[in-house]
Short mmCIF file of C-alpha atoms and ligand atoms in Angstrom, two decimals:
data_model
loop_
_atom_site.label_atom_id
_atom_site.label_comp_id
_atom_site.label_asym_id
_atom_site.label_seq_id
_atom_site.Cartn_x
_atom_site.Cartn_y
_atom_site.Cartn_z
CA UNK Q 1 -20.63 14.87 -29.40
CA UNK Q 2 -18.92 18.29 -29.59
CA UNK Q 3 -16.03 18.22 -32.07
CA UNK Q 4 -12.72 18.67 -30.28
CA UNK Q 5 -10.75 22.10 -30.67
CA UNK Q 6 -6.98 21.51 -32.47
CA UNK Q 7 -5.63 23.90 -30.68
CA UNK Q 8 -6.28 23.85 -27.08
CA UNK Q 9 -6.92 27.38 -25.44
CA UNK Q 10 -4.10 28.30 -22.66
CA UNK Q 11 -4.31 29.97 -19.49
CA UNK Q 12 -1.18 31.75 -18.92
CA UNK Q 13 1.58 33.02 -21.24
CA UNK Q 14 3.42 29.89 -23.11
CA UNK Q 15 7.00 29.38 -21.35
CA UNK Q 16 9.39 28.82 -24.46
CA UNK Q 17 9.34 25.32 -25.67
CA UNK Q 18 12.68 24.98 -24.40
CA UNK Q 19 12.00 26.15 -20.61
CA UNK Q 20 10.74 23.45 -18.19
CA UNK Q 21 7.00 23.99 -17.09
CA UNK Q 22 7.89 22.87 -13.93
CA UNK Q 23 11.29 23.36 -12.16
CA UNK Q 24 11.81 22.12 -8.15
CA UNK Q 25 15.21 22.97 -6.35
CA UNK Q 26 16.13 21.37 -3.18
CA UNK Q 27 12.95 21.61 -2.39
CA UNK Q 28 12.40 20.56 1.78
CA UNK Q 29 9.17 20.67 3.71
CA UNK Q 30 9.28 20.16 7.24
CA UNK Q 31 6.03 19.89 10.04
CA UNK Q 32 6.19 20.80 13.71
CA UNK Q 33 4.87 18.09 15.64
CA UNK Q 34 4.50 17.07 18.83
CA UNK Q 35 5.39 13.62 20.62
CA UNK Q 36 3.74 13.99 24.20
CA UNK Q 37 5.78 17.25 25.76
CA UNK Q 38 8.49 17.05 23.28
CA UNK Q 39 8.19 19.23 20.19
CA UNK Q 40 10.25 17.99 17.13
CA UNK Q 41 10.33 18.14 13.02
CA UNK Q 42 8.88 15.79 10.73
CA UNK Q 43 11.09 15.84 7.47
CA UNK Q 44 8.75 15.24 4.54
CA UNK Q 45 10.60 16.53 1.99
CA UNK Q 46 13.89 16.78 1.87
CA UNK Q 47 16.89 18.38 -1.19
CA UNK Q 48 13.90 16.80 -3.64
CA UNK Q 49 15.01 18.67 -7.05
CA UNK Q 50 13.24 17.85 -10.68
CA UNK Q 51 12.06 19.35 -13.72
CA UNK Q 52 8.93 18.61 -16.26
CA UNK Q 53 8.89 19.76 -19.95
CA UNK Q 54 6.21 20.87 -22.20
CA UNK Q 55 4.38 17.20 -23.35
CA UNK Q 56 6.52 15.43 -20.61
CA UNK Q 57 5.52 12.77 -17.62
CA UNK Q 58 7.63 12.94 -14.92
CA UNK Q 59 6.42 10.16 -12.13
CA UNK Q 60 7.70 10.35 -8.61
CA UNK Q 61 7.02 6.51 -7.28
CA UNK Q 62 8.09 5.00 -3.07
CA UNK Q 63 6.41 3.46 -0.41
CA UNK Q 64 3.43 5.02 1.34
CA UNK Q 65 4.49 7.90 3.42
CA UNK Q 66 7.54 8.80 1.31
CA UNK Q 67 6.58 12.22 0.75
CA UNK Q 68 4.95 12.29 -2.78
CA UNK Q 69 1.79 14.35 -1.67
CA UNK Q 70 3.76 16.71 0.12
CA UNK Q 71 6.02 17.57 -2.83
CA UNK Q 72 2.57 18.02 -5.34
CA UNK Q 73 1.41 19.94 -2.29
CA UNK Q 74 4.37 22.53 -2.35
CA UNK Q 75 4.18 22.22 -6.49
CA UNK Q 76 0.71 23.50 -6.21
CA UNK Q 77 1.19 25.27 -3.22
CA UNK Q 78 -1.64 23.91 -0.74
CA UNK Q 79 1.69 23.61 1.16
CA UNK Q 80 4.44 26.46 1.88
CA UNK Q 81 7.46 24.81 1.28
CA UNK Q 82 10.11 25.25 3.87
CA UNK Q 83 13.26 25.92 1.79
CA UNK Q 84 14.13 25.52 -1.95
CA UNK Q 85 12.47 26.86 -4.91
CA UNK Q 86 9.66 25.99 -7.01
CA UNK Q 87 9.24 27.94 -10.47
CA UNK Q 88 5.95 27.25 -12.89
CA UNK Q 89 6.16 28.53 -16.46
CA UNK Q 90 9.57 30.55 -15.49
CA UNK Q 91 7.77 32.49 -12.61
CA UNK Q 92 8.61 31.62 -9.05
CA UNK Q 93 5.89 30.63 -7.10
CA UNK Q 94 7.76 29.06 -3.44
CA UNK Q 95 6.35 31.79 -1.19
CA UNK Q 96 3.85 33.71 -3.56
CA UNK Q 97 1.01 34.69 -1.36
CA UNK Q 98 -2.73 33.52 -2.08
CA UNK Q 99 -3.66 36.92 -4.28
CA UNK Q 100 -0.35 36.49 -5.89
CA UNK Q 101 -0.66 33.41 -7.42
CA UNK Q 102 -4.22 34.04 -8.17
CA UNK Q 103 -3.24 34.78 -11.73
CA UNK Q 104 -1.15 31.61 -11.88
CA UNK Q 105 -3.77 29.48 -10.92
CA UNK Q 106 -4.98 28.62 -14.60
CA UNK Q 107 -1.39 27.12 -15.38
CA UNK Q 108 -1.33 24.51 -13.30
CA UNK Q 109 -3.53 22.13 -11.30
CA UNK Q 110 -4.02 19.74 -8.83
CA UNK Q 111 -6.10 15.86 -9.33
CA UNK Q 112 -6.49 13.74 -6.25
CA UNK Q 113 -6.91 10.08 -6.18
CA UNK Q 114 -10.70 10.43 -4.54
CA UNK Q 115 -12.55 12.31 -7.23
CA UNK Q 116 -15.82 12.52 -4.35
CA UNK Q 117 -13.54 14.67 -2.09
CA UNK Q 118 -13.24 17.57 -4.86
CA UNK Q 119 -16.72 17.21 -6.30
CA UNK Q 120 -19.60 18.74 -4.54
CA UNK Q 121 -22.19 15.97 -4.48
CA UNK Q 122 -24.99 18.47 -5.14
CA UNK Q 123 -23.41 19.91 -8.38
CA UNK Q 124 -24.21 18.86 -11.74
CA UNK Q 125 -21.45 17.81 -14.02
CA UNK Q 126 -21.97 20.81 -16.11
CA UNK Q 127 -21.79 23.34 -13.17
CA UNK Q 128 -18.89 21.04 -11.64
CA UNK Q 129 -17.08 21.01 -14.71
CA UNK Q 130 -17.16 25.13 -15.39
CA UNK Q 131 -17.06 25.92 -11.74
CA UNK Q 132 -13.04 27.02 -12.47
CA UNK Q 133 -14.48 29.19 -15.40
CA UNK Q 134 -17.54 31.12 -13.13
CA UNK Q 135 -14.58 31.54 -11.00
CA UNK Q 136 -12.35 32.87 -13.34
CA UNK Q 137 -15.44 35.49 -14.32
CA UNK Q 138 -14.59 33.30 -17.69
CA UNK Q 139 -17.04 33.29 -20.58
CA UNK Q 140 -18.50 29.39 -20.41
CA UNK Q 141 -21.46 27.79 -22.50
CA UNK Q 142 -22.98 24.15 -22.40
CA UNK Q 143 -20.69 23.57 -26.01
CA UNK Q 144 -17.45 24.49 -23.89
CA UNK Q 145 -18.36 22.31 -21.28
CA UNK Q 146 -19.87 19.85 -23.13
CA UNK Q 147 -16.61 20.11 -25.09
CA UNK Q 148 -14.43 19.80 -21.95
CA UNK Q 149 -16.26 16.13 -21.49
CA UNK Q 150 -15.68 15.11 -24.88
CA UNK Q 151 -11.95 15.42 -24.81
CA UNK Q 152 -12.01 12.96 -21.55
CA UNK Q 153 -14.54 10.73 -23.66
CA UNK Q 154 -17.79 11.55 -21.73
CA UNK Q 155 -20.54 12.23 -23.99
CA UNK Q 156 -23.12 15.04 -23.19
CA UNK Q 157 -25.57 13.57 -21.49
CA UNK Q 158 -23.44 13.37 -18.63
CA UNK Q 159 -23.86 17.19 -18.36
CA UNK Q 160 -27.24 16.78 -16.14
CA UNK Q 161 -26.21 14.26 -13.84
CA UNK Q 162 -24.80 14.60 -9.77
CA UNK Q 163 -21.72 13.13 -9.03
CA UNK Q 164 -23.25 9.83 -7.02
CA UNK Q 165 -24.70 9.25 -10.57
CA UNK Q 166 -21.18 8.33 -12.05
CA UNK Q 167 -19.15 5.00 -12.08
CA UNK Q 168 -15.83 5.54 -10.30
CA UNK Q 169 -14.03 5.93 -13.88
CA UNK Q 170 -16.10 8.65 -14.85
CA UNK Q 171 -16.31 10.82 -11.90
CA UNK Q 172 -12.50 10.82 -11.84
CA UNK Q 173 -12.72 12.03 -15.73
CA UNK Q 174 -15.02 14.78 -14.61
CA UNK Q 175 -12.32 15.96 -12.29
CA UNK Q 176 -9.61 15.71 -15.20
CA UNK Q 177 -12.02 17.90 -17.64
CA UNK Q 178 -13.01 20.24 -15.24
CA UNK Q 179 -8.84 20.47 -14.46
CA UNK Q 180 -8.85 21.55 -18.12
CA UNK Q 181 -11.08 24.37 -17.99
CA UNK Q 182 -8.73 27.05 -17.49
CA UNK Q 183 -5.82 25.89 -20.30
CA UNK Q 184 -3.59 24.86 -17.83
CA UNK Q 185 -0.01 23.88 -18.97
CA UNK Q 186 0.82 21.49 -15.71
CA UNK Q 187 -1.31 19.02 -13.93
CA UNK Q 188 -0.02 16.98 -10.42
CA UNK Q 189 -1.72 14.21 -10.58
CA UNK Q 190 -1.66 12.73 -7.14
CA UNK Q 191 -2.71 8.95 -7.55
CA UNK Q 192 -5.52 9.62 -9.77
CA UNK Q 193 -6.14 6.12 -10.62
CA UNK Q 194 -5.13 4.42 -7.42
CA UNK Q 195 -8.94 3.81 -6.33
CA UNK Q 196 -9.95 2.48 -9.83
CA UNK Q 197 -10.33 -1.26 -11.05
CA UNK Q 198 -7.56 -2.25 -13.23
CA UNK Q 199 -9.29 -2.11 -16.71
CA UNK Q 200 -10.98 1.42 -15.79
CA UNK Q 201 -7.40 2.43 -14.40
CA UNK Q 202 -6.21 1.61 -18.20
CA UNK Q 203 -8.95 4.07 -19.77
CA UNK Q 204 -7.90 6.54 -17.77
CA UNK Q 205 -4.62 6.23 -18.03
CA UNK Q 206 -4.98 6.22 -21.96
CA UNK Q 207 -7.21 9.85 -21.69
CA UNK Q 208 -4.50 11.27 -19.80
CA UNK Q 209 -1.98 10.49 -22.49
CA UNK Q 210 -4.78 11.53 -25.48
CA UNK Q 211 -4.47 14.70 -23.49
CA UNK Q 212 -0.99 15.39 -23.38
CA UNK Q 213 -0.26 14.47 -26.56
CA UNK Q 214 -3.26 17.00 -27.97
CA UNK Q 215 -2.67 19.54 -25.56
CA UNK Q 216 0.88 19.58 -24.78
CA UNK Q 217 0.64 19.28 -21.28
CA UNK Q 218 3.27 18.72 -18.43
CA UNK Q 219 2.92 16.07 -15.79
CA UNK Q 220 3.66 15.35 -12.45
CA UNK Q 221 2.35 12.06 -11.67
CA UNK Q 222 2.09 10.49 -8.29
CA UNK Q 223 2.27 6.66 -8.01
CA UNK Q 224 2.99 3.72 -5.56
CA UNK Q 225 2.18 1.69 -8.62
CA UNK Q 226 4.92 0.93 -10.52
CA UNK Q 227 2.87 -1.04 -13.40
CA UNK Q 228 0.53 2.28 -14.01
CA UNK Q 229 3.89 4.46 -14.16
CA UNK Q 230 5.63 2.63 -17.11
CA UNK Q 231 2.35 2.96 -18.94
CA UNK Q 232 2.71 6.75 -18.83
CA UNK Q 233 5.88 8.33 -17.68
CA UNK Q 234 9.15 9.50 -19.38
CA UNK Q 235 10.78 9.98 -16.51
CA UNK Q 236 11.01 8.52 -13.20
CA UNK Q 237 12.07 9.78 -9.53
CA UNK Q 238 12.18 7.30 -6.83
CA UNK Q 239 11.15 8.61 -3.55
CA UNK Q 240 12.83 6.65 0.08
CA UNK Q 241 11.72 9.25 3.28
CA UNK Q 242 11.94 12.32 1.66
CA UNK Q 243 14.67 12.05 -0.74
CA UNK Q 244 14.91 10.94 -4.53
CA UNK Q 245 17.13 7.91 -4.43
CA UNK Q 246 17.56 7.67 -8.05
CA UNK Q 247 16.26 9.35 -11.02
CA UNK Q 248 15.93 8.20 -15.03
CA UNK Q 249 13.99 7.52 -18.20
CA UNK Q 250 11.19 4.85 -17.56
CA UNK Q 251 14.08 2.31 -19.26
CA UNK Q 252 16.79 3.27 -17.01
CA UNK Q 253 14.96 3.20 -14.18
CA UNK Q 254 12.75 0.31 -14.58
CA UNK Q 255 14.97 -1.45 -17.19
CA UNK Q 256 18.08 -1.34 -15.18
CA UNK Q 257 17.77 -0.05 -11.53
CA UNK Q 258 20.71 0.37 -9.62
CA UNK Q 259 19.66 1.52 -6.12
CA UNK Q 260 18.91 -1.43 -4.01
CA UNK Q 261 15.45 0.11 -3.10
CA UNK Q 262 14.29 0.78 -6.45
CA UNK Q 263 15.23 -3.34 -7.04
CA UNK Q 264 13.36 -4.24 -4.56
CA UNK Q 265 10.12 -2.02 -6.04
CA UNK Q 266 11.35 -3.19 -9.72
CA UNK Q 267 11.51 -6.74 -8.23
CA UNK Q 268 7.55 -6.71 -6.62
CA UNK Q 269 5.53 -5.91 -10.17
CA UNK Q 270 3.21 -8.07 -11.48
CA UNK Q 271 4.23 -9.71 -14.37
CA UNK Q 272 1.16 -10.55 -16.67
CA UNK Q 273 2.61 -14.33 -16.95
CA UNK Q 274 4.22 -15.39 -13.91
CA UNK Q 275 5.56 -18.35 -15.78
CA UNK Q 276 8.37 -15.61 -16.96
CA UNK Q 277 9.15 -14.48 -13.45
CA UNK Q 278 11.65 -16.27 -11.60
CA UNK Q 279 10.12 -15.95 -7.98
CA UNK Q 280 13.72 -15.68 -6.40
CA UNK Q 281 13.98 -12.85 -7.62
CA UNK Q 282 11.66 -10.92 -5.61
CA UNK Q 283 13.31 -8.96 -3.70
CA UNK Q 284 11.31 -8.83 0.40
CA UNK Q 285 11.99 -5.75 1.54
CA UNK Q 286 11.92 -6.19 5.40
CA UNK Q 287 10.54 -3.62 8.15
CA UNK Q 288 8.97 -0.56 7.66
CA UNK Q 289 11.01 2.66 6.57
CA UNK Q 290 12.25 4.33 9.42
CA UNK Q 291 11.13 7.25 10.99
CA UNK Q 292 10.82 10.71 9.06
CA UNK Q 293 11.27 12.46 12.78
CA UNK Q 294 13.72 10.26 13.34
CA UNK Q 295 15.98 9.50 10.86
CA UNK Q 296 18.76 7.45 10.71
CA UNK Q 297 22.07 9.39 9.94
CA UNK Q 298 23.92 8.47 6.81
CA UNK Q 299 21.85 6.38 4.27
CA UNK Q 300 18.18 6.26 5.35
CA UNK Q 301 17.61 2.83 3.41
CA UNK Q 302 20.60 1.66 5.70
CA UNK Q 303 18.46 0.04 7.75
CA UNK Q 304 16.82 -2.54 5.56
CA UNK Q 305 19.34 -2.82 2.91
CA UNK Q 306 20.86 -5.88 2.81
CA UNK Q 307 24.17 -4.17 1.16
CA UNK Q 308 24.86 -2.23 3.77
CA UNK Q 309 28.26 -1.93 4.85
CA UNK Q 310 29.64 0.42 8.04
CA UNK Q 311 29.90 3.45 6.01
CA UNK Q 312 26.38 3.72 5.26
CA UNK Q 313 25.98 4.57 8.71
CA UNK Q 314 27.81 7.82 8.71
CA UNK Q 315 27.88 8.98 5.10
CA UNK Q 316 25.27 10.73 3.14
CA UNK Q 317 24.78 9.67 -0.54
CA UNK Q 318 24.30 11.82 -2.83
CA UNK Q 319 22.10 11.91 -5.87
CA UNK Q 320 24.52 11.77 -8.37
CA UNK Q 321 25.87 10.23 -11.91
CA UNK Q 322 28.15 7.31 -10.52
CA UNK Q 323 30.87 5.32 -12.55
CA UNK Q 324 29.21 2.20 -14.57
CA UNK Q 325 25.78 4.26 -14.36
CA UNK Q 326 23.71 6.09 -17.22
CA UNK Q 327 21.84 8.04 -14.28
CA UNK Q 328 21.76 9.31 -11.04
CA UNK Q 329 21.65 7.39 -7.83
CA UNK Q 330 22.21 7.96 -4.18
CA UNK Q 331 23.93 4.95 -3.33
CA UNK Q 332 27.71 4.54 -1.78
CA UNK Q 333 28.00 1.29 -3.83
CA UNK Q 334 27.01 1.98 -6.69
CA UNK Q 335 30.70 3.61 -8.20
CA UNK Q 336 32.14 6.71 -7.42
CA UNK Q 337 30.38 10.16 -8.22
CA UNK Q 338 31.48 11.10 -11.75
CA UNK Q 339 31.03 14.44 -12.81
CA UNK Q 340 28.88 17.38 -12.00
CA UNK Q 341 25.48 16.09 -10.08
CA UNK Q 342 22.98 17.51 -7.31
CA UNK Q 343 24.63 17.56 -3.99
CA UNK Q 344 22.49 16.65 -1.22
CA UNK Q 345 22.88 17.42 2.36
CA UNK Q 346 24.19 15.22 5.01
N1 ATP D 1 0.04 18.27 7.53
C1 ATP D 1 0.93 17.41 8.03
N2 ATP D 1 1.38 17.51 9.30
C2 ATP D 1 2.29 16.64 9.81
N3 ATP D 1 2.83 15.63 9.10
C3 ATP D 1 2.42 15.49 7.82
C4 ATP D 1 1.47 16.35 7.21
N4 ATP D 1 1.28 15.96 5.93
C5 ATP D 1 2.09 14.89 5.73
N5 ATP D 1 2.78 14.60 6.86
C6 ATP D 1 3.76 13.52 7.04
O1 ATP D 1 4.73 13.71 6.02
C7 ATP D 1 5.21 12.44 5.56
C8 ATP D 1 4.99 12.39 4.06
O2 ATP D 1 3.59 12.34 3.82
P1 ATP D 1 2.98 12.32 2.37
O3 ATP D 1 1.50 12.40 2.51
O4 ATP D 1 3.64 13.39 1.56
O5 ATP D 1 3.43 10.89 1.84
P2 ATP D 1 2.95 10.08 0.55
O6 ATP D 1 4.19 9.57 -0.10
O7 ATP D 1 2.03 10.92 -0.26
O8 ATP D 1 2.16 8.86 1.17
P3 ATP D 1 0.88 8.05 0.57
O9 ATP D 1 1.44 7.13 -0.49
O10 ATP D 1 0.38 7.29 1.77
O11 ATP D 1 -0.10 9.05 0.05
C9 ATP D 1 4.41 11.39 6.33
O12 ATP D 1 5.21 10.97 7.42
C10 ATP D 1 3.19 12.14 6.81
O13 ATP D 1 2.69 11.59 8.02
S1 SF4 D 2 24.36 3.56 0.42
FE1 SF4 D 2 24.62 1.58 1.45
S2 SF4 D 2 22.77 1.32 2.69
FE2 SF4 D 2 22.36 2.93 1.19
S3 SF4 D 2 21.40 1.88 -0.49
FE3 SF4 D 2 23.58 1.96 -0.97
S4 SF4 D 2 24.42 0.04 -0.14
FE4 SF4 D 2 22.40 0.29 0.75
MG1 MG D 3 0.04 10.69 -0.91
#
């Protein structure tokens, strides 16, 4: 197998160590859509604001429908976003056209969950794998590419075969070497092991933090799975219709959540010996979220929170540092706002 380089070749100019990779403002992304005659606004995103450092994981987590793809969509800009700012490496990039961020490309990059959607089933893996490098006009031989494989433990006899040829596990490790090829500094990883079996999810997972930790990379990484997110992230942002409800280190969040939603999500993992969960504590969340072209006014989790008292109805909660908390959450109840934090619109 090709011996692995030490130090990995970069794309675009290194942002100081101290400067996040990734830095999202009030970031909003609305769609026009129609319901019979009427046309109206579908609120995807909305006042979402984060920031990933070099060798970081920063995990946005919520229900189906939340808004996750939509915020790696304006990271990566598939998506314009609507309002806010999104800044990669210190450039901003919120309403760079096509040409313009053609030079940015290399820095960062998008993974899906489905590797068979971004891999053209009559490809090799070697052409697959240094199709971002032909693109580039890059220099690329069968020891880069076959080098490429090695660091996402695929051997080089891989390098002949079609996509259908792959397990599920190492198709989606094709994708993640071939994400490599141009030295990025950021990968969005939308739920790239969502569609695996749990043991090849835990391979996967493992390469990804091999990578990071060898390469220095930045991640955004896009979960409804709880479990697979304390394997890998630092940091956590919990997504409810749009918004980031609360926001923490993997122990804050996880160890001690404070906003009744992320309970309830805290509440529902699997433990590996449900002898040591207490099974009143599971927290049912009950209904569906509400609407994102309809939403509720005041808190949007109002309407399935059993805390809820009459001035959820009317107020907005920010996302903000509250007395008796160690982090920010946008709940009324949780103490009073303490300090400077991110305001976020009514
Ligand atoms: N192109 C689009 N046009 C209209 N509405 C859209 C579009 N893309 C997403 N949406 C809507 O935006 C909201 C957020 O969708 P998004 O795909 O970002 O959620 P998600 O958290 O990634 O969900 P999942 O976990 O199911 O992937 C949803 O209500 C979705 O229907
Ligand atoms: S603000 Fe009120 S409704 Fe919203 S999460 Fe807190 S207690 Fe529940
Ligand atoms: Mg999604």
């Amino acid at each position: 197998m090709t011996s692995l380089p030490d130090s990995p070749p970069r794309g675009v100019d290194q942002a100081p160590a101290s400067d996040p990779v990734l830095r999202v403002e009030r970031l909003r992304k609305t769609f026009p859509v129609s319901l019979g005659r009427r046309r109206t606004t579908l609120h995807a995103v909305d006042e979402v604001s984060f920031t990933i450092s070099r060798g970081e994981t920063y995990a946005l987590v919520g229900e189906s429908g939340c808004g996750k793809s939509s915020v790696a969509r304006c990271v990566t800009r598939l998506h314009e976003p609507t309002d806010g700012l999104v800044e990669v490496l210190g450039t901003d990039v919120t309403h760079l056209s096509r040409r313009e961020l053609r030079p940015l490309r290399p820095g960062f990059q998008l993974v899906f969950q489905d590797p068979f959607s971004s891999l053209d089933p009559s490809h090799t893996v070697a052409a697959l794998v240094s199709e971002p490098l032909r693109v580039q006009r890059r220099p690329h031989d069968r020891d880069l590419v076959a080098g490429l494989l090695a660091e996402v433990g695929l051997g080089p006899e891989l390098l002949k075969r079609r996509p259908h040829e792959l397990s599920g596990g190492q198709r989606q490790r094709v994708v993640i070497a071939r994400s490599l090829a141009l030295g990025p500094d950021l990968l969005v990883l939308d739920e790239p092991v969502a569609a695996l079996d749990a043991s090849v999810q835990a391979q996967v997972i493992n390469v990804l933090r091999d990578l990071q930790r060898r390469r220095g990379l930045a991640y955004l990484f896009i979960s409804h799975d709880l479990g697979v997110v304390a394997n890998l992230a630092d940091r956590i942002g919990v997504m409810y219709l749009g918004r980031i409800v609360e926001e923490g280190t993997v122990e804050e969040v996880l160890g001690a959540p404070q906003h009744p939603y992320t309970q309830a999500l805290v509440s529902a993992i699997p433990v590996s010996d449900p002898a040591q969960r207490d099974s009143s504590a599971r927290i049912r969340l009950q209904g569906e979220p509400p609407s994102p072209i309809d939403r509720p006014t005041g808190c949007s989790f109002a309407p399935r929170c059993w805390l809820a008292e009459d001035r959820c109805r009317t107020e907005t909660p920010a996302l903000v540092r509250r007395a008796g908390t160690d982090h920010p959450v946008a709940c009324l109840l949780t103490g009073d706002p303490v300090g400077a934090g991110r305001p976020v619109a009514g």
